[in-house]
CSV table of C-alpha atoms in Angstrom, one decimal:
chain,number,residue,atom,x,y,z
V,1,MET,CA,-7.3,8.7,-3.4
V,2,ALA,CA,-4.8,8.4,-5.8
V,3,ARG,CA,-2.4,5.4,-5.1
V,4,LEU,CA,1.3,6.7,-4.5
V,5,PRO,CA,3.8,6.2,-7.0
V,6,ARG,CA,5.9,3.3,-6.5
V,7,LEU,CA,8.9,4.3,-4.3
V,8,TYR,CA,12.4,4.1,-6.0
V,9,ALA,CA,16.0,5.0,-5.6
V,10,PRO,CA,18.8,4.4,-7.8
V,11,ASP,CA,21.3,1.9,-6.4
V,12,LEU,CA,19.5,0.9,-3.0
V,13,PRO,CA,17.8,-2.4,-2.1
V,14,HIS,CA,14.1,-2.7,-2.3
V,15,LEU,CA,12.4,-5.3,-0.1
V,16,ALA,CA,9.1,-6.3,-2.0
V,17,GLN,CA,6.4,-8.9,-1.4
V,18,ALA,CA,3.6,-9.8,-3.6
V,19,ARG,CA,0.6,-12.5,-2.2
V,20,PHE,CA,-1.0,-14.9,-4.4
V,21,THR,CA,-4.7,-15.1,-5.0
V,22,VAL,CA,-4.7,-18.6,-4.9
V,23,PRO,CA,-2.1,-20.9,-2.7
V,24,LEU,CA,0.3,-22.8,-4.8
V,25,SER,CA,-0.3,-25.8,-3.4
V,26,ALA,CA,-4.3,-25.7,-4.7
V,27,GLY,CA,-3.7,-27.8,-7.6
V,28,GLY,CA,-1.8,-30.7,-6.1
V,29,ASP,CA,2.1,-30.8,-5.7
V,30,GLY,CA,2.9,-27.4,-4.4
V,31,GLY,CA,6.4,-28.2,-4.3
V,32,ALA,CA,6.8,-28.9,-7.9
V,33,MET,CA,5.1,-25.6,-8.4
V,34,LEU,CA,7.7,-23.7,-6.0
V,35,ASP,CA,10.2,-25.0,-8.3
V,36,GLN,CA,8.7,-23.8,-11.3
V,37,VAL,CA,8.3,-20.5,-9.6
V,38,ALA,CA,11.7,-20.2,-8.4
V,39,ALA,CA,13.2,-21.3,-11.8
V,40,TRP,CA,10.9,-18.6,-13.7
V,41,LEU,CA,12.3,-15.8,-10.8
V,42,GLU,CA,15.8,-16.6,-11.7
V,43,ALA,CA,15.4,-16.2,-15.0
V,44,ASP,CA,13.4,-13.1,-15.1
V,45,ALA,CA,15.8,-11.6,-12.7
V,46,ARG,CA,18.6,-11.8,-15.0
V,47,GLN,CA,16.8,-10.5,-17.8
V,48,HIS,CA,15.1,-7.6,-15.9
V,49,GLY,CA,18.7,-6.5,-14.5
V,50,VAL,CA,17.3,-7.1,-10.8
V,51,ALA,CA,20.0,-8.6,-8.4
V,52,VAL,CA,18.5,-10.5,-5.8
V,53,HIS,CA,20.0,-10.3,-2.1
V,54,GLY,CA,17.4,-12.7,-0.5
V,55,TRP,CA,14.0,-14.2,-1.6
V,56,ALA,CA,11.9,-16.7,0.0
V,57,LEU,CA,8.9,-18.2,-1.6
V,58,THR,CA,5.8,-20.0,0.5
V,59,PHE,CA,2.2,-21.2,-0.8
V,60,ASP,CA,1.2,-17.8,-0.5
V,61,GLN,CA,3.5,-15.1,-1.2
V,62,LEU,CA,6.9,-14.0,-2.4
V,63,LEU,CA,9.2,-11.9,-0.7
V,64,LEU,CA,12.5,-10.3,-2.4
V,65,MET,CA,15.4,-8.2,-1.2
V,66,ALA,CA,17.0,-6.8,-4.6
V,67,THR,CA,18.6,-4.0,-6.0
V,68,PRO,CA,17.1,-3.3,-9.5
V,69,SER,CA,18.9,-1.5,-12.1
V,70,GLY,CA,16.6,0.8,-13.1
V,71,PRO,CA,12.9,2.0,-11.7
V,72,GLY,CA,10.6,-0.6,-13.4
V,73,GLY,CA,13.2,-3.8,-13.0
V,74,ILE,CA,11.3,-5.0,-9.9
V,75,SER,CA,7.5,-4.5,-10.9
V,76,ALA,CA,9.0,-6.3,-14.5
V,77,VAL,CA,10.0,-9.4,-12.6
V,78,ILE,CA,6.5,-9.5,-10.9
V,79,GLN,CA,4.3,-8.6,-13.9
V,80,SER,CA,6.6,-11.7,-15.9
V,81,LEU,CA,6.2,-14.1,-12.9
V,82,GLY,CA,2.2,-12.9,-12.9
V,83,ARG,CA,1.8,-13.8,-16.5
V,84,ARG,CA,3.5,-17.1,-16.4
V,85,LEU,CA,1.6,-18.2,-13.2
V,86,ALA,CA,-1.6,-17.1,-15.0
V,87,ALA,CA,-1.2,-19.5,-18.1
V,88,ARG,CA,0.0,-22.5,-16.0
V,89,LEU,CA,-3.1,-22.2,-13.6
V,90,HIS,CA,-5.4,-21.1,-16.1
V,91,ILE,CA,-6.5,-18.2,-13.7
V,92,GLY,CA,-6.6,-14.6,-14.1
V,93,ARG,CA,-5.6,-12.6,-11.5
V,94,VAL,CA,-2.3,-14.1,-9.9
V,95,PHE,CA,-1.7,-11.5,-7.3
V,96,ALA,CA,-3.9,-10.4,-4.7
V,97,GLY,CA,-3.5,-6.5,-5.5
V,98,ARG,CA,-0.6,-4.5,-5.9
V,99,PHE,CA,2.7,-5.7,-4.7
V,100,ARG,CA,4.1,-4.0,-1.9
V,101,SER,CA,7.7,-2.6,-1.7
V,102,THR,CA,10.2,-0.2,0.7
V,103,LEU,CA,13.6,0.7,0.4
V,104,VAL,CA,16.2,-0.3,2.9
V,105,GLU,CA,18.8,1.3,4.6
V,106,PRO,CA,22.1,-0.4,4.2
V,107,GLY,CA,24.1,-1.0,7.1
V,108,ALA,CA,21.1,-0.8,9.3
V,109,TRP,CA,18.3,-2.7,8.0
V,110,VAL,CA,19.3,-5.1,5.1
V,111,LEU,CA,20.4,-7.8,7.2
V,112,PRO,CA,17.4,-7.7,9.9
V,113,CYS,CA,15.4,-7.7,6.5
V,114,LEU,CA,16.8,-10.7,5.1
V,115,ILE,CA,16.2,-12.9,8.1
V,116,TRP,CA,12.9,-11.5,8.7
V,117,LEU,CA,11.9,-12.9,5.0
V,118,GLU,CA,13.9,-16.2,5.3
V,119,THR,CA,11.8,-17.1,8.5
V,120,VAL,CA,8.7,-16.5,6.8
V,121,PRO,CA,8.6,-20.3,6.3
V,122,LEU,CA,9.0,-20.9,10.4
V,123,ARG,CA,6.5,-18.4,11.2
V,124,GLN,CA,3.8,-20.5,8.7
V,125,GLY,CA,5.0,-23.8,10.4
V,126,LEU,CA,6.4,-25.1,6.9
V,127,ALA,CA,9.6,-25.9,8.5
V,128,GLY,CA,11.0,-26.3,11.7
V,129,ASP,CA,14.4,-24.6,10.3
V,130,ALA,CA,14.9,-21.8,7.9
V,131,GLU,CA,17.8,-23.8,5.7
V,132,LEU,CA,15.6,-26.5,5.5
V,133,TRP,CA,12.9,-24.9,3.4
V,134,ARG,CA,14.8,-25.0,-0.1
V,135,TRP,CA,12.9,-22.0,-1.4
V,136,SER,CA,14.6,-19.5,-0.1
V,137,SER,CA,17.8,-18.1,0.1
V,138,ALA,CA,18.4,-19.1,3.4
V,139,PRO,CA,20.0,-22.7,2.7
V,140,ALA,CA,22.8,-20.5,0.2
V,141,HIS,CA,23.1,-18.3,3.2
V,142,VAL,CA,24.4,-20.4,5.7
V,143,GLY,CA,26.3,-22.9,3.3
V,144,ALA,CA,23.9,-25.3,2.7
V,145,ALA,CA,22.8,-24.6,-0.9
V,146,ALA,CA,24.4,-23.3,-4.2
V,147,ALA,CA,24.0,-19.1,-4.3
V,148,GLY,CA,22.0,-19.7,-7.5
V,149,LEU,CA,20.3,-16.5,-8.4
V,150,LEU,CA,21.6,-14.6,-5.2
V,151,HIS,CA,24.1,-11.5,-5.8
V,152,ASP,CA,24.7,-11.3,-2.1
V,153,HIS,CA,24.7,-7.6,-0.7
V,154,ALA,CA,27.8,-6.1,0.8
V,155,ASP,CA,26.2,-6.4,4.5
V,156,TYR,CA,25.9,-9.9,4.3
V,157,TRP,CA,29.7,-9.8,3.3
V,158,ALA,CA,30.5,-7.6,6.5
V,159,CYS,CA,29.3,-10.9,8.5
V,160,GLY,CA,32.9,-12.1,7.9
V,161,ASN,CA,36.2,-12.4,6.4
V,162,THR,CA,35.8,-16.1,4.9
V,163,PRO,CA,32.8,-17.6,3.3
V,164,PHE,CA,33.0,-20.0,6.7
V,165,ASP,CA,32.5,-16.9,8.9
V,166,ARG,CA,30.2,-15.5,6.8
V,167,GLN,CA,27.7,-18.3,7.1
V,168,ALA,CA,28.5,-19.0,10.3
V,169,ASN,CA,27.8,-15.9,11.6
V,170,TYR,CA,24.5,-15.2,9.4
V,171,ARG,CA,23.4,-19.0,10.9
V,172,ALA,CA,23.5,-17.2,14.5
V,173,ARG,CA,22.1,-14.2,13.6
V,174,MET,CA,19.1,-16.1,11.9
V,175,ALA,CA,19.0,-18.4,15.0
V,176,GLU,CA,18.5,-15.1,17.0
V,177,GLY,CA,15.5,-14.1,14.9
V,178,VAL,CA,14.5,-10.3,14.0
V,179,ALA,CA,13.4,-8.6,17.3
V,180,PRO,CA,9.4,-8.4,17.5
V,181,SER,CA,10.0,-4.2,17.4
V,182,ALA,CA,12.6,-4.7,14.4
V,183,ALA,CA,9.6,-7.0,12.9
V,184,GLN,CA,7.0,-4.5,13.3
V,185,ARG,CA,8.7,-1.6,11.8
V,186,ILE,CA,9.7,-4.2,8.5
V,187,GLU,CA,6.2,-4.7,7.9
V,188,GLN,CA,4.9,-1.2,8.9
V,189,ALA,CA,7.4,0.1,5.8
V,190,LEU,CA,5.9,-2.7,3.5
V,191,TYR,CA,2.4,-1.9,4.6
V,192,GLY,CA,2.8,1.9,4.1
V,193,GLN,CA,5.3,1.6,1.3
V,194,TRP,CA,7.7,4.1,3.1
V,195,ALA,CA,11.5,3.9,3.2
V,196,LEU,CA,13.0,1.7,6.1
V,197,GLY,CA,15.4,3.5,8.0
V,198,GLY,CA,16.6,6.7,10.4
V,199,PRO,CA,15.9,10.3,9.3
V,200,ALA,CA,19.3,10.8,7.7
V,201,PHE,CA,18.7,8.0,5.4
V,202,VAL,CA,15.2,9.4,4.7
V,203,GLN,CA,16.7,13.0,3.8
V,204,SER,CA,19.5,11.4,1.9
V,205,LEU,CA,16.6,10.2,-0.4
V,206,GLU,CA,15.2,13.6,-0.9
V,207,GLY,CA,16.2,14.6,-5.0
V,208,THR,CA,17.0,11.0,-5.6
V,209,SER,CA,14.1,9.1,-4.8
V,210,SER,CA,10.8,8.9,-7.3
V,211,ARG,CA,8.5,10.3,-4.5
V,212,ARG,CA,8.1,11.5,-0.7
V,213,ALA,CA,9.8,8.8,1.3
V,214,ALA,CA,8.6,9.3,4.5
V,215,ALA,CA,4.8,9.9,5.7
V,216,SER,CA,3.6,13.2,6.4
V,217,LYS,CA,2.9,14.3,10.1
V,218,ARG,CA,-0.8,14.0,10.8
V,219,GLY,CA,-2.7,16.9,11.9
V,220,ARG,CA,-2.7,20.3,10.3
V,221,PRO,CA,0.6,22.1,9.7
V,222,ARG,CA,1.8,24.1,12.9
V,223,LYS,CA,0.7,28.0,12.3
V,224,GLN,CA,3.5,30.5,11.9
V,225,PRO,CA,3.3,33.6,14.1
V,226,ARG,CA,2.4,36.2,12.2
V,227,ALA,CA,4.8,39.7,12.2
V,228,GLU,CA,2.4,41.6,14.3
V,229,ASP,CA,2.1,39.1,17.0
V,230,GLU,CA,5.5,38.9,17.5
V,231,ASN,CA,6.2,42.5,17.7
V,232,ALA,CA,3.5,42.9,20.2
V,233,ARG,CA,5.3,40.5,22.6
């Protein structure tokens, strides 16, 4: 089966996940390697016109929430990181297969996706608190670190009228975490690479997205009654 084209629509946030073939801690000082990849990410995002709203980097994966300026923006960032890492690690294949991505509905799923990706280090047992993991946007979102490469999404700004309010409200939401049902929706959207949002959002993508935004229903199409059958009733 031919793989689907990358799902893209202009001016919308994308959630992307790229897994590494070799853990970044395998060569020794994993922290130094994460520092380097984070620096490359900032440079590459600026170069390729990708506005990063949230990110998380662990030893086995990179997660991004970003709005690219064009259809190839996120792919260009991932490819550039792959070339840099391949040269540094002296390996051929950096990423385990094609990176996954999905379109995200603003106003409904941006904040859950941000919290989901920023709490990955907690789920992996790498940190006791998301804001203590410095290789993510969590510290910046709660006011514990400089913004760095971040371009905060409007949904984050809606968390409060002042920076203090936004940071406090976001910290409270991050402490609550993402409901299991919502986490499952996010992971399913990433795995299937279909749009993450409600029916109205998916319908709004018709004519603007690079391909069909939702999976087709399984099974054969419903058979339409023939005219003579209707007349016989």
